[in-house]
């Protein structure tokens, strides 16, 4: 289908491929085989729920990238990739979940056809979608090739967003505002948590006006009470209760781009220590946003936030955010830089982070976060416009 159905134009994909090839040349790599579905989509536009089988993108130093995957999914590649049909390759179903054949045997044939049987080929070793068995078979099939670890090589090229990508994130942010407001408005004692999550999903998929909602890379995280002391619990069928805080870690999604947003609601009268922590958190977020300026480092954001917490006598460990943008399950983070004290990544205009300075205490959790844009000058810009506070419903 060419560029007919791809989310971006030719110039945007040319920019991405040029950046990736520069990184490949610096790493001394002749070709890369990319399995991360987010990286596949970023390079080619491919969009489908097929990442449970082996698939990927081959990028050499010349020509268009090649998408490779299961034959039935190659038809989806023809519908979503910007490249022409000659660069779309599908393998037979005999390779799918077989104990006799492996898809990497088919991939090796395509790599040989591209003249890469003796090349230095980068693969994403630390990736959810590239298995140890896949690597072993590929090595056995191409004994003269040299396989090198190219984990996150493409991810790092995604760190600075184009104007077109920022526009997509702004659309996602409008949906994020809607789903967070829906969660807060609907939350009440006696409402079963699964029913609340159903409302959240409905709001997110319905979208806002012409901005339609896609499925987010992470399902709604909505723990209450003691469950909210843990960061990544989802939901159950229990009713919401008075005297408990519930945090909502949610994100709208537009054409695979995310804008995570977290807020917390308390049903009843919150304890004084939670209100004191709210003050510290809100003040710390403001300090972090002010430190999130081009030319500063990711650690400066973390240190600004932690400096405020220290003043309030609150101790916190762990990272406080990560880059976001285009993503697929199981994570909406880009897995590159981190907002933490030891990370010295220099901030550049166009970077987008989920600034996530949540507090998980002994008996409750308090999440208030923002997706932020590093601007040309001045403090970071939050994408969403939802009041930054602990929402209390008597």
Short mmCIF file of C-alpha atoms in Angstrom, two decimals:
data_model
loop_
_atom_site.label_atom_id
_atom_site.label_comp_id
_atom_site.label_asym_id
_atom_site.label_seq_id
_atom_site.Cartn_x
_atom_site.Cartn_y
_atom_site.Cartn_z
CA UNK A 1 0.00 0.00 0.00
CA UNK A 2 3.03 2.30 0.23
CA UNK A 3 2.44 5.48 2.23
CA UNK A 4 -1.34 5.38 1.79
CA UNK A 5 -2.10 4.01 5.26
CA UNK A 6 1.11 4.81 7.14
CA UNK A 7 0.70 7.30 10.01
CA UNK A 8 3.56 9.53 8.83
CA UNK A 9 4.95 10.81 5.56
CA UNK A 10 8.05 9.86 3.58
CA UNK A 11 10.22 12.60 5.07
CA UNK A 12 9.54 11.45 8.63
CA UNK A 13 10.48 7.84 7.89
CA UNK A 14 13.57 9.00 5.97
CA UNK A 15 14.63 10.98 9.06
CA UNK A 16 14.25 7.95 11.29
CA UNK A 17 16.15 5.62 8.99
CA UNK A 18 18.97 8.13 8.54
CA UNK A 19 19.35 8.45 12.33
CA UNK A 20 19.36 4.68 12.75
CA UNK A 21 21.92 4.14 10.02
CA UNK A 22 24.22 6.72 11.58
CA UNK A 23 24.02 4.78 14.84
CA UNK A 24 24.66 1.51 12.99
CA UNK A 25 27.72 2.96 11.29
CA UNK A 26 29.05 4.20 14.61
CA UNK A 27 28.56 0.71 16.08
CA UNK A 28 30.23 -0.98 13.10
CA UNK A 29 27.09 -2.89 12.15
CA UNK A 30 26.20 -3.86 8.57
CA UNK A 31 22.55 -4.64 9.29
CA UNK A 32 20.14 -4.85 12.19
CA UNK A 33 17.28 -7.23 12.83
CA UNK A 34 14.72 -5.40 14.98
CA UNK A 35 12.12 -7.46 16.89
CA UNK A 36 10.71 -4.85 19.30
CA UNK A 37 7.26 -4.06 17.83
CA UNK A 38 7.65 -0.40 18.81
CA UNK A 39 10.88 -0.17 16.85
CA UNK A 40 9.29 -2.02 13.93
CA UNK A 41 6.42 0.46 13.86
CA UNK A 42 8.76 3.44 14.23
CA UNK A 43 10.81 2.35 11.22
CA UNK A 44 8.09 0.94 8.96
CA UNK A 45 4.64 1.84 10.28
CA UNK A 46 3.73 -1.82 10.89
CA UNK A 47 0.84 -2.09 13.31
CA UNK A 48 -0.78 -5.37 14.28
CA UNK A 49 -1.34 -7.70 17.24
CA UNK A 50 1.08 -10.30 15.96
CA UNK A 51 4.06 -9.87 18.29
CA UNK A 52 3.33 -13.23 19.93
CA UNK A 53 5.03 -14.90 16.96
CA UNK A 54 8.48 -14.21 15.53
CA UNK A 55 8.62 -11.14 13.31
CA UNK A 56 10.93 -8.24 12.72
CA UNK A 57 12.48 -5.62 10.48
CA UNK A 58 15.77 -5.95 8.62
CA UNK A 59 17.57 -2.68 7.99
CA UNK A 60 20.80 -2.53 5.97
CA UNK A 61 22.85 0.51 5.05
CA UNK A 62 21.06 0.91 1.72
CA UNK A 63 17.52 0.63 0.38
CA UNK A 64 14.21 0.36 2.18
CA UNK A 65 13.80 -1.74 5.32
CA UNK A 66 12.34 -5.23 4.99
CA UNK A 67 9.46 -6.41 7.17
CA UNK A 68 9.47 -10.16 7.88
CA UNK A 69 6.88 -12.23 9.73
CA UNK A 70 4.18 -14.85 9.58
CA UNK A 71 2.49 -15.01 6.16
CA UNK A 72 -0.98 -14.13 7.48
CA UNK A 73 0.56 -11.08 9.17
CA UNK A 74 2.41 -10.04 6.04
CA UNK A 75 -1.01 -9.10 4.69
CA UNK A 76 -1.30 -6.70 7.62
CA UNK A 77 2.16 -5.37 6.80
CA UNK A 78 0.97 -4.65 3.28
CA UNK A 79 -1.86 -2.62 4.82
CA UNK A 80 0.20 -0.64 7.35
CA UNK A 81 3.86 -0.38 6.23
CA UNK A 82 5.03 2.50 4.08
CA UNK A 83 7.28 0.28 1.93
CA UNK A 84 6.22 -1.45 -1.28
CA UNK A 85 5.25 -5.12 -1.51
CA UNK A 86 8.71 -6.33 -2.56
CA UNK A 87 10.05 -5.63 0.93
CA UNK A 88 7.30 -7.55 2.78
CA UNK A 89 8.12 -11.22 3.49
CA UNK A 90 5.92 -13.88 5.05
CA UNK A 91 6.90 -17.33 6.32
CA UNK A 92 4.74 -20.44 6.18
CA UNK A 93 2.61 -21.61 9.10
CA UNK A 94 4.69 -24.78 9.42
CA UNK A 95 7.20 -22.63 11.34
CA UNK A 96 4.67 -21.38 13.91
CA UNK A 97 5.12 -22.95 17.36
CA UNK A 98 6.68 -26.03 15.82
CA UNK A 99 9.05 -28.51 17.45
CA UNK A 100 10.51 -29.39 14.05
CA UNK A 101 10.93 -26.04 12.30
CA UNK A 102 11.83 -22.58 13.55
CA UNK A 103 11.03 -19.21 11.92
CA UNK A 104 14.68 -18.17 12.16
CA UNK A 105 15.47 -20.78 9.54
CA UNK A 106 13.30 -18.83 7.14
CA UNK A 107 14.77 -15.50 8.27
CA UNK A 108 18.28 -16.80 7.61
CA UNK A 109 17.32 -17.41 4.00
CA UNK A 110 16.27 -13.79 3.58
CA UNK A 111 19.47 -12.55 5.20
CA UNK A 112 21.49 -14.70 2.81
CA UNK A 113 19.49 -13.33 -0.13
CA UNK A 114 20.44 -9.83 1.01
CA UNK A 115 24.12 -10.81 0.99
CA UNK A 116 24.43 -10.80 4.78
CA UNK A 117 25.64 -14.36 5.36
CA UNK A 118 29.03 -13.04 6.52
CA UNK A 119 27.94 -9.66 7.84
CA UNK A 120 27.97 -8.06 11.28
CA UNK A 121 24.31 -8.17 12.24
CA UNK A 122 22.88 -6.37 15.25
CA UNK A 123 20.10 -8.05 17.23
CA UNK A 124 18.14 -6.91 20.27
CA UNK A 125 19.46 -9.32 22.87
CA UNK A 126 17.68 -7.71 25.85
CA UNK A 127 14.19 -7.59 24.43
CA UNK A 128 10.88 -9.19 25.28
CA UNK A 129 10.41 -10.46 21.73
CA UNK A 130 13.75 -12.06 20.86
CA UNK A 131 14.15 -15.46 22.49
CA UNK A 132 17.27 -17.42 23.39
CA UNK A 133 16.10 -20.17 21.02
CA UNK A 134 15.69 -17.68 18.18
CA UNK A 135 19.25 -16.44 18.68
CA UNK A 136 20.68 -19.97 18.83
CA UNK A 137 18.91 -21.04 15.62
CA UNK A 138 19.95 -17.89 13.78
CA UNK A 139 23.58 -18.40 14.76
CA UNK A 140 23.46 -22.03 13.65
CA UNK A 141 21.92 -21.07 10.30
CA UNK A 142 24.45 -18.30 9.62
CA UNK A 143 27.75 -19.56 11.06
CA UNK A 144 29.82 -17.03 9.12
CA UNK A 145 27.87 -14.02 10.31
CA UNK A 146 28.84 -12.11 13.45
CA UNK A 147 25.93 -11.30 15.71
CA UNK A 148 26.37 -8.31 18.01
CA UNK A 149 24.14 -6.88 20.70
CA UNK A 150 22.19 -3.92 19.33
CA UNK A 151 19.76 -3.67 22.22
CA UNK A 152 18.13 -0.20 22.33
CA UNK A 153 20.08 1.05 19.31
CA UNK A 154 16.81 2.06 17.66
CA UNK A 155 15.22 3.06 20.98
CA UNK A 156 17.83 5.77 21.53
CA UNK A 157 17.08 7.25 18.11
CA UNK A 158 13.45 7.64 19.22
CA UNK A 159 14.35 9.77 22.25
CA UNK A 160 13.93 13.18 20.58
CA UNK A 161 10.46 13.42 19.05
CA UNK A 162 9.62 15.13 15.79
CA UNK A 163 6.90 17.74 15.64
CA UNK A 164 4.58 15.18 14.07
CA UNK A 165 5.16 12.77 16.96
CA UNK A 166 4.55 15.51 19.53
CA UNK A 167 1.22 16.22 17.82
CA UNK A 168 0.22 12.56 18.23
CA UNK A 169 1.20 12.67 21.92
CA UNK A 170 -0.94 15.77 22.37
CA UNK A 171 -3.89 13.80 20.97
CA UNK A 172 -3.14 10.97 23.39
CA UNK A 173 -2.99 13.50 26.23
CA UNK A 174 -6.52 14.67 25.50
CA UNK A 175 -7.69 11.08 25.91
CA UNK A 176 -5.60 10.73 29.10
CA UNK A 177 -7.39 13.72 30.58
CA UNK A 178 -10.72 12.10 29.76
CA UNK A 179 -9.90 8.70 31.28
CA UNK A 180 -8.48 10.21 34.49
CA UNK A 181 -11.50 12.47 34.94
CA UNK A 182 -13.79 9.52 34.25
CA UNK A 183 -12.04 7.44 36.91
CA UNK A 184 -12.24 10.21 39.52
CA UNK A 185 -15.86 11.09 38.77
CA UNK A 186 -17.09 7.48 38.83
CA UNK A 187 -15.16 6.35 41.91
CA UNK A 188 -17.46 5.85 44.91
CA UNK A 189 -17.96 3.44 47.79
CA UNK A 190 -19.68 0.24 46.71
CA UNK A 191 -18.68 0.46 43.03
CA UNK A 192 -16.98 -2.75 41.96
CA UNK A 193 -13.49 -2.08 40.69
CA UNK A 194 -14.01 -4.06 37.47
CA UNK A 195 -17.05 -1.88 36.69
CA UNK A 196 -14.94 1.24 37.16
CA UNK A 197 -12.24 -0.17 34.88
CA UNK A 198 -14.90 -0.90 32.26
CA UNK A 199 -15.81 2.81 32.33
CA UNK A 200 -12.13 3.72 31.99
CA UNK A 201 -11.70 1.45 28.98
CA UNK A 202 -14.84 2.84 27.37
CA UNK A 203 -13.64 6.41 27.81
CA UNK A 204 -10.19 5.60 26.45
CA UNK A 205 -11.30 3.71 23.37
CA UNK A 206 -14.10 6.16 22.56
CA UNK A 207 -11.55 8.96 22.55
CA UNK A 208 -12.25 12.66 22.25
CA UNK A 209 -14.14 13.93 19.20
CA UNK A 210 -12.31 12.81 16.09
CA UNK A 211 -9.33 11.64 18.17
CA UNK A 212 -10.05 7.92 18.40
CA UNK A 213 -8.57 5.81 21.16
CA UNK A 214 -6.22 2.87 20.66
CA UNK A 215 -5.44 0.21 23.28
CA UNK A 216 -2.73 1.36 25.72
CA UNK A 217 0.45 -0.64 26.19
CA UNK A 218 -0.35 -1.07 29.91
CA UNK A 219 -3.82 -1.93 31.23
CA UNK A 220 -5.37 0.35 33.88
CA UNK A 221 -3.56 0.15 37.21
CA UNK A 222 -6.15 0.96 39.87
CA UNK A 223 -5.19 -0.48 43.30
CA UNK A 224 -6.89 0.67 46.50
CA UNK A 225 -5.92 0.70 50.17
CA UNK A 226 -3.09 -1.67 51.03
CA UNK A 227 -2.96 -2.80 47.39
CA UNK A 228 -1.89 0.76 46.53
CA UNK A 229 1.37 0.22 48.43
CA UNK A 230 2.40 -1.83 45.38
CA UNK A 231 3.17 -0.15 42.08
CA UNK A 232 1.75 -2.48 39.45
CA UNK A 233 -1.47 -4.15 40.60
CA UNK A 234 -4.46 -3.99 38.25
CA UNK A 235 -8.03 -4.57 39.53
CA UNK A 236 -10.42 -7.12 40.94
CA UNK A 237 -14.17 -7.43 41.52
CA UNK A 238 -14.18 -6.02 45.06
CA UNK A 239 -16.21 -2.89 45.82
CA UNK A 240 -14.47 0.39 46.52
CA UNK A 241 -14.58 1.38 50.19
CA UNK A 242 -14.58 4.52 52.29
CA UNK A 243 -11.33 5.23 54.09
CA UNK A 244 -9.12 4.15 51.19
CA UNK A 245 -7.01 5.84 48.54
CA UNK A 246 -7.01 4.55 44.98
CA UNK A 247 -4.41 5.63 42.48
CA UNK A 248 -5.10 5.55 38.77
CA UNK A 249 -2.13 4.99 36.47
CA UNK A 250 -3.64 5.39 33.02
CA UNK A 251 -2.84 6.60 29.54
CA UNK A 252 -4.72 7.57 26.47
CA UNK A 253 -3.32 6.11 23.28
CA UNK A 254 -3.53 7.58 19.79
CA UNK A 255 -2.00 5.62 16.89
CA UNK A 256 0.27 3.85 19.42
CA UNK A 257 1.48 7.11 21.05
CA UNK A 258 0.93 7.51 24.79
CA UNK A 259 0.69 10.27 27.40
CA UNK A 260 0.58 8.55 30.82
CA UNK A 261 -1.14 10.41 33.63
CA UNK A 262 -1.68 9.40 37.26
CA UNK A 263 -3.95 10.84 39.90
CA UNK A 264 -5.16 9.57 43.30
CA UNK A 265 -8.63 9.71 44.84
CA UNK A 266 -9.48 9.27 48.51
CA UNK A 267 -12.99 8.21 49.54
CA UNK A 268 -13.59 9.86 52.90
CA UNK A 269 -11.22 11.87 55.06
CA UNK A 270 -7.53 11.17 54.32
CA UNK A 271 -5.05 10.79 57.18
CA UNK A 272 -2.84 13.74 58.02
CA UNK A 273 0.34 11.98 56.88
CA UNK A 274 -1.13 11.53 53.41
CA UNK A 275 -2.04 15.21 53.21
CA UNK A 276 1.49 16.14 54.28
CA UNK A 277 2.91 13.80 51.63
CA UNK A 278 0.62 15.40 49.06
CA UNK A 279 2.15 18.81 49.81
CA UNK A 280 5.66 17.41 49.44
CA UNK A 281 4.80 15.59 46.23
CA UNK A 282 3.16 18.60 44.56
CA UNK A 283 5.99 20.92 45.59
CA UNK A 284 8.53 18.35 44.41
CA UNK A 285 6.86 17.97 41.04
CA UNK A 286 7.01 21.74 40.54
CA UNK A 287 10.72 21.69 41.37
CA UNK A 288 11.29 18.79 39.01
CA UNK A 289 9.48 20.52 36.16
CA UNK A 290 11.59 23.63 36.69
CA UNK A 291 14.76 21.49 36.51
CA UNK A 292 13.56 19.73 33.34
CA UNK A 293 15.21 22.19 30.97
CA UNK A 294 17.21 21.69 27.82
CA UNK A 295 20.89 21.40 28.72
CA UNK A 296 20.21 19.98 32.18
CA UNK A 297 20.33 16.24 32.87
CA UNK A 298 17.73 13.67 33.82
CA UNK A 299 19.39 13.38 37.24
CA UNK A 300 18.76 17.09 37.83
CA UNK A 301 15.01 16.41 37.68
CA UNK A 302 15.34 13.57 40.17
CA UNK A 303 17.56 15.54 42.53
CA UNK A 304 15.20 18.52 42.49
CA UNK A 305 12.28 16.33 43.49
CA UNK A 306 14.22 14.43 46.14
CA UNK A 307 15.50 17.69 47.59
CA UNK A 308 11.93 18.70 48.37
CA UNK A 309 11.10 15.30 49.86
CA UNK A 310 14.14 15.54 52.12
CA UNK A 311 12.85 18.85 53.46
CA UNK A 312 9.63 17.07 54.44
CA UNK A 313 11.48 14.11 55.93
CA UNK A 314 10.27 11.65 53.28
CA UNK A 315 12.67 9.05 51.91
CA UNK A 316 12.18 7.68 48.40
CA UNK A 317 14.27 5.32 46.29
CA UNK A 318 14.06 4.25 42.66
CA UNK A 319 13.67 6.07 39.40
CA UNK A 320 11.13 8.82 38.90
CA UNK A 321 10.38 8.59 35.22
CA UNK A 322 11.31 7.47 31.75
CA UNK A 323 10.88 8.47 28.09
CA UNK A 324 7.59 7.61 26.41
CA UNK A 325 6.06 7.80 22.96
CA UNK A 326 5.17 5.01 20.57
CA UNK A 327 4.77 1.65 22.28
CA UNK A 328 3.17 -1.79 22.44
CA UNK A 329 2.51 -4.13 25.38
CA UNK A 330 3.82 -4.83 27.90
CA UNK A 331 5.29 -1.36 28.52
CA UNK A 332 4.79 2.21 27.34
CA UNK A 333 8.34 3.25 28.32
CA UNK A 334 11.09 3.45 25.71
CA UNK A 335 13.72 1.73 27.90
CA UNK A 336 16.55 4.23 27.44
CA UNK A 337 17.17 7.17 29.79
CA UNK A 338 15.73 7.29 33.30
CA UNK A 339 14.88 10.12 35.67
CA UNK A 340 17.08 9.00 38.56
CA UNK A 341 20.04 10.31 40.46
CA UNK A 342 22.70 8.30 38.61
CA UNK A 343 21.47 9.01 35.06
CA UNK A 344 23.23 11.90 33.32
CA UNK A 345 21.42 11.93 29.99
CA UNK A 346 21.44 15.51 28.71
CA UNK A 347 17.96 16.89 28.08
CA UNK A 348 17.20 18.11 24.56
CA UNK A 349 14.17 19.90 23.11
CA UNK A 350 11.66 17.35 21.84
CA UNK A 351 12.30 14.72 24.50
CA UNK A 352 9.14 13.46 26.20
CA UNK A 353 9.11 11.83 29.64
CA UNK A 354 6.60 10.39 32.03
CA UNK A 355 7.69 12.22 35.18
CA UNK A 356 6.55 9.63 37.71
CA UNK A 357 7.49 10.61 41.30
CA UNK A 358 4.93 8.34 43.00
CA UNK A 359 5.03 7.62 46.71
CA UNK A 360 4.32 4.10 47.95
CA UNK A 361 4.16 4.09 51.74
CA UNK A 362 3.50 1.35 54.32
CA UNK A 363 -0.30 1.52 54.21
CA UNK A 364 -1.19 3.63 51.15
CA UNK A 365 0.05 4.88 47.79
CA UNK A 366 -0.06 8.35 46.25
CA UNK A 367 0.50 8.76 42.51
CA UNK A 368 0.50 12.18 40.87
CA UNK A 369 2.43 12.29 37.61
CA UNK A 370 2.80 14.20 34.35
CA UNK A 371 3.88 13.51 30.81
CA UNK A 372 6.25 16.37 29.99
CA UNK A 373 7.90 17.89 26.93
CA UNK A 374 11.41 19.34 27.06
CA UNK A 375 11.09 22.70 25.31
CA UNK A 376 13.51 24.98 23.50
CA UNK A 377 13.70 27.25 26.54
CA UNK A 378 12.25 27.32 29.99
CA UNK A 379 10.78 24.62 32.18
CA UNK A 380 9.20 21.45 30.82
CA UNK A 381 5.64 21.60 29.50
CA UNK A 382 3.08 19.14 30.88
CA UNK A 383 0.91 17.68 28.11
CA UNK A 384 -2.19 17.22 30.27
CA UNK A 385 -4.35 19.73 32.09
CA UNK A 386 -5.76 17.98 35.16
CA UNK A 387 -5.46 19.62 38.56
CA UNK A 388 -2.39 18.35 40.39
CA UNK A 389 -3.68 17.26 43.79
CA UNK A 390 -5.09 14.44 45.90
CA UNK A 391 -8.77 14.24 44.95
CA UNK A 392 -10.95 13.85 48.05
CA UNK A 393 -14.52 12.61 47.81
CA UNK A 394 -16.45 12.79 51.07
#
